[in-house]
Coordinates of C-alpha atoms and ligand atoms in Angstrom, one line a residue:
M98 CA 10.1 -18.5 -13.6
I99 CA 6.8 -16.2 -13.8
N100 CA 6.4 -14.4 -10.6
V101 CA 3.7 -12.7 -8.9
T102 CA 5.4 -9.3 -9.4
Q103 CA 9.1 -8.3 -10.9
T104 CA 10.7 -5.3 -9.8
F105 CA 11.1 -2.7 -12.2
L106 CA 14.8 -1.7 -12.8
P107 CA 15.6 1.3 -14.6
P108 CA 18.4 1.2 -17.3
I109 CA 21.8 0.8 -14.4
E110 CA 23.7 3.9 -16.4
E111 CA 20.5 6.1 -15.6
Y112 CA 20.9 5.1 -11.9
T113 CA 24.6 5.4 -11.7
L114 CA 24.3 9.0 -13.3
I115 CA 21.9 10.1 -10.7
L116 CA 24.2 8.4 -7.9
N117 CA 27.0 10.3 -9.0
R118 CA 25.9 13.4 -7.4
A119 CA 25.7 11.7 -4.1
W120 CA 29.3 10.8 -4.5
R121 CA 30.1 14.0 -5.7
N122 CA 28.5 15.9 -2.7
K123 CA 29.9 13.0 -0.3
W124 CA 26.5 13.3 0.9
I125 CA 24.4 9.7 1.1
T126 CA 21.4 10.3 3.8
N127 CA 19.7 12.9 6.0
R128 CA 17.5 14.9 3.6
G129 CA 20.4 15.5 0.9
E130 CA 19.7 17.1 -2.4
L131 CA 18.2 13.7 -4.4
L132 CA 15.8 13.4 -1.6
I133 CA 14.5 17.1 -1.7
E134 CA 14.4 16.7 -5.6
L135 CA 12.5 13.5 -5.3
E136 CA 9.9 15.0 -3.0
A137 CA 9.8 18.1 -5.5
K138 CA 8.9 15.8 -8.2
L139 CA 6.5 13.7 -6.3
S140 CA 4.7 16.6 -5.1
D141 CA 3.9 17.6 -8.7
V142 CA 3.2 14.2 -10.3
L143 CA 1.0 13.2 -7.0
G144 CA -0.4 16.9 -6.3
V145 CA 0.6 16.5 -2.6
E146 CA 1.7 19.4 -0.3
H147 CA 2.5 18.4 3.1
F148 CA 4.6 15.1 3.2
F149 CA 8.0 13.7 3.2
V150 CA 9.6 9.9 1.9
T151 CA 10.4 7.8 4.9
T152 CA 12.4 4.6 4.4
N153 CA 9.8 2.0 4.6
G154 CA 6.1 2.4 4.4
T155 CA 5.4 0.7 7.9
L156 CA 7.2 3.5 10.2
P157 CA 5.0 6.1 8.7
L158 CA 2.0 3.9 10.3
Q159 CA 3.9 3.6 13.7
I160 CA 4.9 7.3 13.7
A161 CA 1.2 8.4 12.6
I162 CA -0.2 6.3 15.7
K163 CA 2.1 8.2 18.0
A164 CA 1.9 11.6 16.8
L165 CA -1.7 11.6 16.7
G166 CA -1.6 10.9 20.8
I167 CA -3.5 7.5 20.3
T168 CA -2.8 5.0 22.9
K169 CA -5.8 2.7 23.4
E170 CA -8.7 1.3 20.8
I171 CA -8.1 1.5 16.9
I172 CA -10.6 0.5 14.7
T173 CA -9.2 -1.5 11.8
T174 CA -9.4 -3.8 8.8
P175 CA -8.9 -7.4 8.9
F176 CA -7.8 -7.9 5.2
S177 CA -4.7 -5.9 4.4
Y178 CA -0.9 -6.7 4.8
V179 CA 0.1 -7.7 8.2
A180 CA 1.8 -4.3 8.8
T181 CA -1.8 -2.5 9.0
T182 CA -2.2 -4.4 12.4
S183 CA 1.3 -5.3 13.6
S184 CA 1.9 -1.2 13.3
I185 CA -0.9 -0.8 15.8
V186 CA -0.1 -3.7 18.3
W187 CA 3.6 -2.3 18.1
E188 CA 2.6 1.0 19.2
N189 CA 0.9 -1.0 22.4
C190 CA -2.8 -0.1 20.8
T191 CA -5.4 -2.6 20.6
P192 CA -6.5 -3.6 17.1
V193 CA -10.4 -3.7 17.1
F194 CA -11.4 -5.4 13.9
V195 CA -14.5 -4.7 11.9
D196 CA -15.3 -6.9 8.7
I197 CA -15.1 -5.9 5.0
E198 CA -17.5 -5.4 2.1
K199 CA -17.4 -8.2 0.2
E200 CA -17.2 -6.5 -3.3
T201 CA -14.9 -3.7 -2.8
L202 CA -12.8 -5.5 0.1
T203 CA -12.5 -2.2 1.9
I204 CA -13.7 -1.9 5.4
D205 CA -17.4 -2.2 5.7
C206 CA -18.3 1.3 7.5
S207 CA -22.1 0.3 8.4
K208 CA -20.4 -2.1 10.8
I209 CA -17.9 0.5 12.7
E210 CA -20.2 2.2 14.9
A211 CA -21.4 -1.1 16.6
A212 CA -17.4 -1.3 17.4
I213 CA -16.9 1.8 18.9
T214 CA -16.4 2.0 22.6
S215 CA -15.2 4.7 25.1
D216 CA -11.6 4.0 24.6
T217 CA -11.7 4.2 20.7
E218 CA -9.4 7.0 19.4
A219 CA -9.0 6.4 16.1
I220 CA -9.7 4.5 12.4
L221 CA -6.7 2.8 10.6
V222 CA -7.9 1.1 7.3
T223 CA -6.3 0.0 4.0
H224 CA -7.4 1.4 0.6
V225 CA -7.0 -2.5 -0.5
F226 CA -5.2 -3.2 -4.0
G227 CA -5.4 0.9 -4.5
N228 CA -9.3 0.8 -4.1
P229 CA -10.4 3.5 -1.7
C230 CA -12.4 3.1 1.7
D231 CA -15.9 4.6 1.7
I232 CA -14.0 8.0 2.7
E233 CA -17.3 10.1 3.2
A234 CA -18.6 7.6 5.8
I235 CA -15.6 7.5 7.2
A236 CA -15.1 11.3 7.6
V237 CA -18.7 11.2 9.1
L238 CA -18.1 8.7 11.8
A239 CA -14.8 10.4 12.7
K240 CA -16.5 13.4 13.2
K241 CA -19.3 12.1 15.2
H242 CA -16.9 10.1 17.4
N243 CA -14.1 12.6 17.6
L244 CA -11.8 9.8 15.9
K245 CA -8.7 10.3 14.2
V246 CA -8.4 8.8 10.6
I247 CA -5.1 7.2 9.3
Y248 CA -5.1 5.5 5.9
D249 CA -2.6 2.9 5.0
G250 CA -2.3 4.0 1.0
A251 CA 0.7 1.3 0.6
H252 CA -1.0 0.5 -2.9
C253 CA -2.3 3.9 -3.9
F254 CA 0.5 5.5 -5.9
N255 CA -1.0 7.5 -8.3
V256 CA -4.5 6.9 -7.5
Q257 CA -6.9 9.9 -7.6
Y258 CA -10.2 10.0 -5.7
K259 CA -12.8 12.6 -6.5
G260 CA -10.2 14.7 -8.7
Q261 CA -7.4 15.0 -6.1
S262 CA -4.7 12.8 -4.7
I263 CA -6.3 9.9 -2.5
F264 CA -3.1 10.9 0.3
N265 CA -5.4 14.0 0.7
Y266 CA -7.8 12.4 2.6
G267 CA -7.5 11.4 6.4
D268 CA -5.6 12.9 9.1
V269 CA -2.4 10.9 7.8
S270 CA -2.2 9.1 4.6
T271 CA 1.0 6.5 4.0
V272 CA 2.2 5.1 1.0
S273 CA 5.2 2.3 0.5
F274 CA 7.8 2.5 -2.1
H275 CA 9.0 -1.3 -1.6
S276 CA 10.3 -3.0 -4.4
T277 CA 7.1 -5.0 -4.7
K278 CA 4.9 -2.1 -5.0
L279 CA 3.9 -0.1 -8.1
F280 CA 6.5 2.9 -7.7
H281 CA 9.6 1.9 -5.7
T282 CA 12.8 3.0 -4.0
G283 CA 14.0 -0.5 -3.4
E284 CA 12.7 0.0 0.3
G285 CA 10.8 3.4 1.1
G286 CA 7.7 4.8 1.7
A287 CA 6.0 8.2 2.3
M288 CA 3.8 10.0 4.9
F289 CA 0.9 12.4 4.1
M290 CA -0.7 15.0 6.3
R291 CA -3.3 17.9 5.6
D292 CA -2.6 19.8 8.7
K293 CA 0.9 21.6 8.4
V294 CA 1.5 21.6 12.2
L295 CA 1.2 18.1 12.3
Y296 CA 3.4 17.9 9.2
D297 CA 6.4 20.0 11.2
K298 CA 5.9 17.9 14.4
V299 CA 5.9 14.4 12.5
L300 CA 8.8 15.7 10.3
Y301 CA 10.9 16.1 13.6
H302 CA 9.7 12.9 14.8
H303 CA 10.9 10.9 11.9
N304 CA 14.5 12.1 12.5
F305 CA 15.2 11.2 16.3
G306 CA 13.2 14.5 17.0
H307 CA 16.4 16.7 15.9
N308 CA 16.0 20.3 15.8
G309 CA 19.4 21.1 14.9
R310 CA 22.7 19.4 16.0
E311 CA 22.4 19.7 19.7
K312 CA 18.7 20.6 20.2
F313 CA 15.7 18.2 20.3
H314 CA 11.7 18.9 19.7
G315 CA 10.3 15.6 21.5
L316 CA 11.0 12.3 21.1
G317 CA 11.8 10.5 17.7
I318 CA 12.9 7.5 15.7
N319 CA 14.8 7.4 12.6
A320 CA 12.6 6.6 9.3
K321 CA 14.8 8.7 7.1
A322 CA 15.3 7.8 3.6
S323 CA 18.8 7.6 2.3
E324 CA 20.2 9.4 -0.9
L325 CA 20.5 5.9 -2.4
Q326 CA 16.7 5.2 -2.0
A327 CA 16.1 8.6 -3.5
A328 CA 18.2 8.1 -6.7
M329 CA 16.2 5.0 -7.4
G330 CA 13.1 6.7 -7.1
L331 CA 14.4 9.5 -9.5
A332 CA 15.3 6.9 -11.8
V333 CA 12.1 5.0 -11.8
L334 CA 9.9 7.9 -11.7
P335 CA 10.2 8.9 -15.4
Y336 CA 8.9 5.4 -16.3
M337 CA 5.6 5.4 -14.2
K338 CA 3.6 6.5 -17.0
T339 CA 4.7 3.8 -19.6
I340 CA 4.8 1.1 -16.6
I341 CA 0.9 1.7 -15.4
E342 CA -0.2 1.7 -19.2
K343 CA 1.4 -1.5 -19.6
R344 CA -0.1 -3.0 -16.7
K345 CA -3.6 -1.4 -17.4
Q346 CA -3.3 -3.3 -21.2
L347 CA -2.4 -6.5 -19.1
V348 CA -5.0 -6.3 -16.7
E349 CA -7.8 -5.6 -19.2
I350 CA -6.7 -9.1 -20.9
Y351 CA -7.2 -10.7 -17.4
E352 CA -10.2 -9.0 -16.4
N353 CA -12.1 -9.6 -20.0
V354 CA -11.7 -13.8 -19.7
F355 CA -12.9 -13.6 -16.4
R356 CA -15.7 -11.4 -16.6
G357 CA -16.7 -14.3 -18.7
L358 CA -16.2 -16.7 -16.5
E359 CA -18.7 -18.7 -13.8
G360 CA -17.5 -18.5 -10.3
I361 CA -14.8 -16.1 -10.6
Q362 CA -15.4 -13.0 -8.7
L363 CA -13.3 -9.5 -9.5
V364 CA -12.8 -6.8 -7.1
R365 CA -15.5 -3.8 -7.5
F366 CA -13.6 -0.4 -7.7
R367 CA -15.3 2.4 -5.9
E368 CA -16.5 4.8 -7.8
G369 CA -15.0 8.5 -8.3
A370 CA -11.4 6.6 -7.9
T371 CA -8.7 6.3 -10.7
R372 CA -7.1 2.7 -11.1
N373 CA -3.5 2.1 -10.8
Y374 CA -3.6 -1.2 -11.7
S375 CA -0.9 -2.2 -8.9
Y376 CA -2.5 -5.7 -8.3
M377 CA -4.3 -8.4 -10.5
P378 CA -6.6 -10.1 -7.7
V379 CA -8.7 -12.7 -8.4
I380 CA -11.5 -14.4 -6.0
F381 CA -12.3 -18.1 -6.5
K382 CA -15.8 -19.9 -5.7
D383 CA -13.9 -21.9 -2.9
E384 CA -10.4 -22.4 -1.1
G385 CA -10.3 -25.6 -3.0
T386 CA -10.4 -24.1 -6.3
L387 CA -7.8 -21.8 -5.3
L388 CA -5.3 -24.8 -4.4
K389 CA -5.8 -26.2 -7.3
V390 CA -5.3 -23.1 -9.7
K391 CA -2.1 -22.3 -7.6
K392 CA -0.9 -25.8 -7.7
A393 CA -1.5 -26.0 -11.8
L394 CA 0.2 -22.7 -12.0
E395 CA 3.3 -23.6 -9.8
D396 CA 3.6 -26.7 -11.8
K397 CA 4.8 -24.3 -14.9
D398 CA 6.9 -22.3 -12.6
I399 CA 4.3 -19.5 -12.4
V400 CA 4.0 -18.1 -8.6
P401 CA 0.5 -16.4 -7.6
R402 CA 0.4 -15.1 -4.1
R403 CA -2.3 -15.4 -1.8
Y404 CA -2.7 -11.4 -0.8
F405 CA -4.0 -11.3 2.0
Y406 CA -3.8 -14.7 3.7
P407 CA -4.5 -15.3 6.3
S408 CA -7.3 -12.6 7.5
L409 CA -5.4 -10.8 10.3
N410 CA -8.1 -10.9 13.1
T411 CA -6.8 -15.0 13.1
L412 CA -3.1 -13.7 13.8
D413 CA -2.2 -15.2 17.4
Y414 CA -1.0 -12.2 18.8
V415 CA -4.3 -9.9 18.5
H416 CA -6.0 -12.1 20.5
S417 CA -9.2 -11.5 18.6
N418 CA -12.1 -13.8 19.2
K419 CA -14.4 -11.8 16.9
E420 CA -15.1 -13.6 13.5
M421 CA -14.6 -11.8 10.5
P422 CA -16.5 -14.0 8.4
V423 CA -16.4 -12.0 5.4
S424 CA -12.7 -11.4 5.2
E425 CA -12.1 -15.0 6.4
S426 CA -13.7 -16.3 3.6
I427 CA -12.1 -13.8 0.7
S428 CA -8.6 -14.4 2.5
K429 CA -9.1 -18.2 1.7
R430 CA -10.1 -17.5 -2.2
I431 CA -8.3 -14.4 -3.3
L432 CA -5.1 -15.2 -5.3
C433 CA -3.0 -12.4 -6.8
L434 CA -1.8 -13.3 -10.4
P435 CA 1.5 -12.4 -12.0
L436 CA 1.3 -8.4 -13.3
Y437 CA 4.6 -6.6 -13.8
Y438 CA 6.1 -4.4 -16.7
E439 CA 8.0 -6.8 -18.5
L440 CA 5.2 -9.6 -18.3
K441 CA 4.0 -10.4 -22.0
E442 CA 0.5 -10.8 -23.1
E443 CA 1.4 -14.2 -24.3
E444 CA 2.4 -15.0 -20.7
V445 CA -1.1 -13.5 -19.6
K446 CA -2.9 -15.9 -21.9
L447 CA -0.9 -18.7 -20.8
I448 CA -2.3 -18.0 -17.2
L449 CA -5.5 -17.7 -18.3
S450 CA -5.8 -20.8 -20.1
I451 CA -4.1 -22.8 -17.1
I452 CA -6.9 -21.3 -14.9
T453 CA -9.9 -21.7 -17.1
N454 CA -8.5 -25.4 -17.8
T455 CA -8.6 -25.7 -14.0
I456 CA -11.6 -24.0 -12.6
Ligands
LIG3 C1 3.6 -3.1 1.7 C2 2.7 -2.8 2.8 C3 3.0 -2.2 3.7 C4 4.5 -2.1 4.3 O1 4.9 -1.2 3.3 P1 6.6 -1.5 3.6 O2 7.4 -0.3 2.9 O3 7.1 -2.9 3.2 O4 7.2 -1.2 5.0 C5 1.9 -1.7 4.7 N1 0.9 -2.1 4.7 C6 0.2 -2.7 3.2 C7 -1.0 -2.7 3.1 C8 1.2 -2.9 2.6 O5 0.8 -3.8 1.6

């Protein structure tokens, strides 16, 4: 089977060599030596300062909402993974959807102002497939209306925007290190802040509020990453350059063919941003074509994924009656094709020939 993704697994000897240190320390969680080392390395690789690694990429979104004191309406995107919306609802806030731009698939900033009410407290949006939102426009709106900005950067490992890590923008940014993501720790994630005071507060939040063994610094939850997760991260990290280079080559093969095809749309990546080749999304002219392509691939044991489908404003628990025509249309027509380190060029060419023969 050729799946949409395949987790990169480092040589097991390298993983166990690192794990041995946890065994020797008899210490497997609670900000141990391996996690501290992973954070130091990530700080260098990514160019980020106030951040910490977490047990997944969803809890940081929820912690951010809580820590920033947001309780009412949050402007958000309907085109993302469900965690972006569910985090808002889980924190008892109301998601207010604003449609996306049809070329970049990120929130359409020209439509944000019309959605702002006296209850709007924040903007929580996704840099979809590692493609940055219009960060400058969002910063202007946030300042004008006194809103907090949270970026769901789940897909953004290694993305730079205007010469620095994309995680350095907004009040809080998050990333996911889930095994389907570009860099992974099995399950995992991280949370980045510009403000050191907020960082200190949120660090307590992610560990039950503990301030030493017997004292508490306010309310908390458990979003800690274990030493087992950190060991995986330390074993995978040295391979990231090679992994990204390989994915870039594969994406170029895909895109060179797609650029010459009628009725195929590729995502337009924003200027000033580097690409990390985290996904290979392709947009067809209609849902019928997508379904035909999906079936033709599946018949050959090739499994693409409908990222992201459905459009999140149509989730039954959000009670949104506003239509999001662009997001709903893109969701029905977009497919993410197989892309992973061990995928072979011949396999990409096979996928391309199936698609060109089907559309
Ligand atoms: C994967 C993903 C998340 C959730 O990350 P987990 O680490 O799986 O909790 C959140 N937002 C987006 C956009 C994602 O793709």
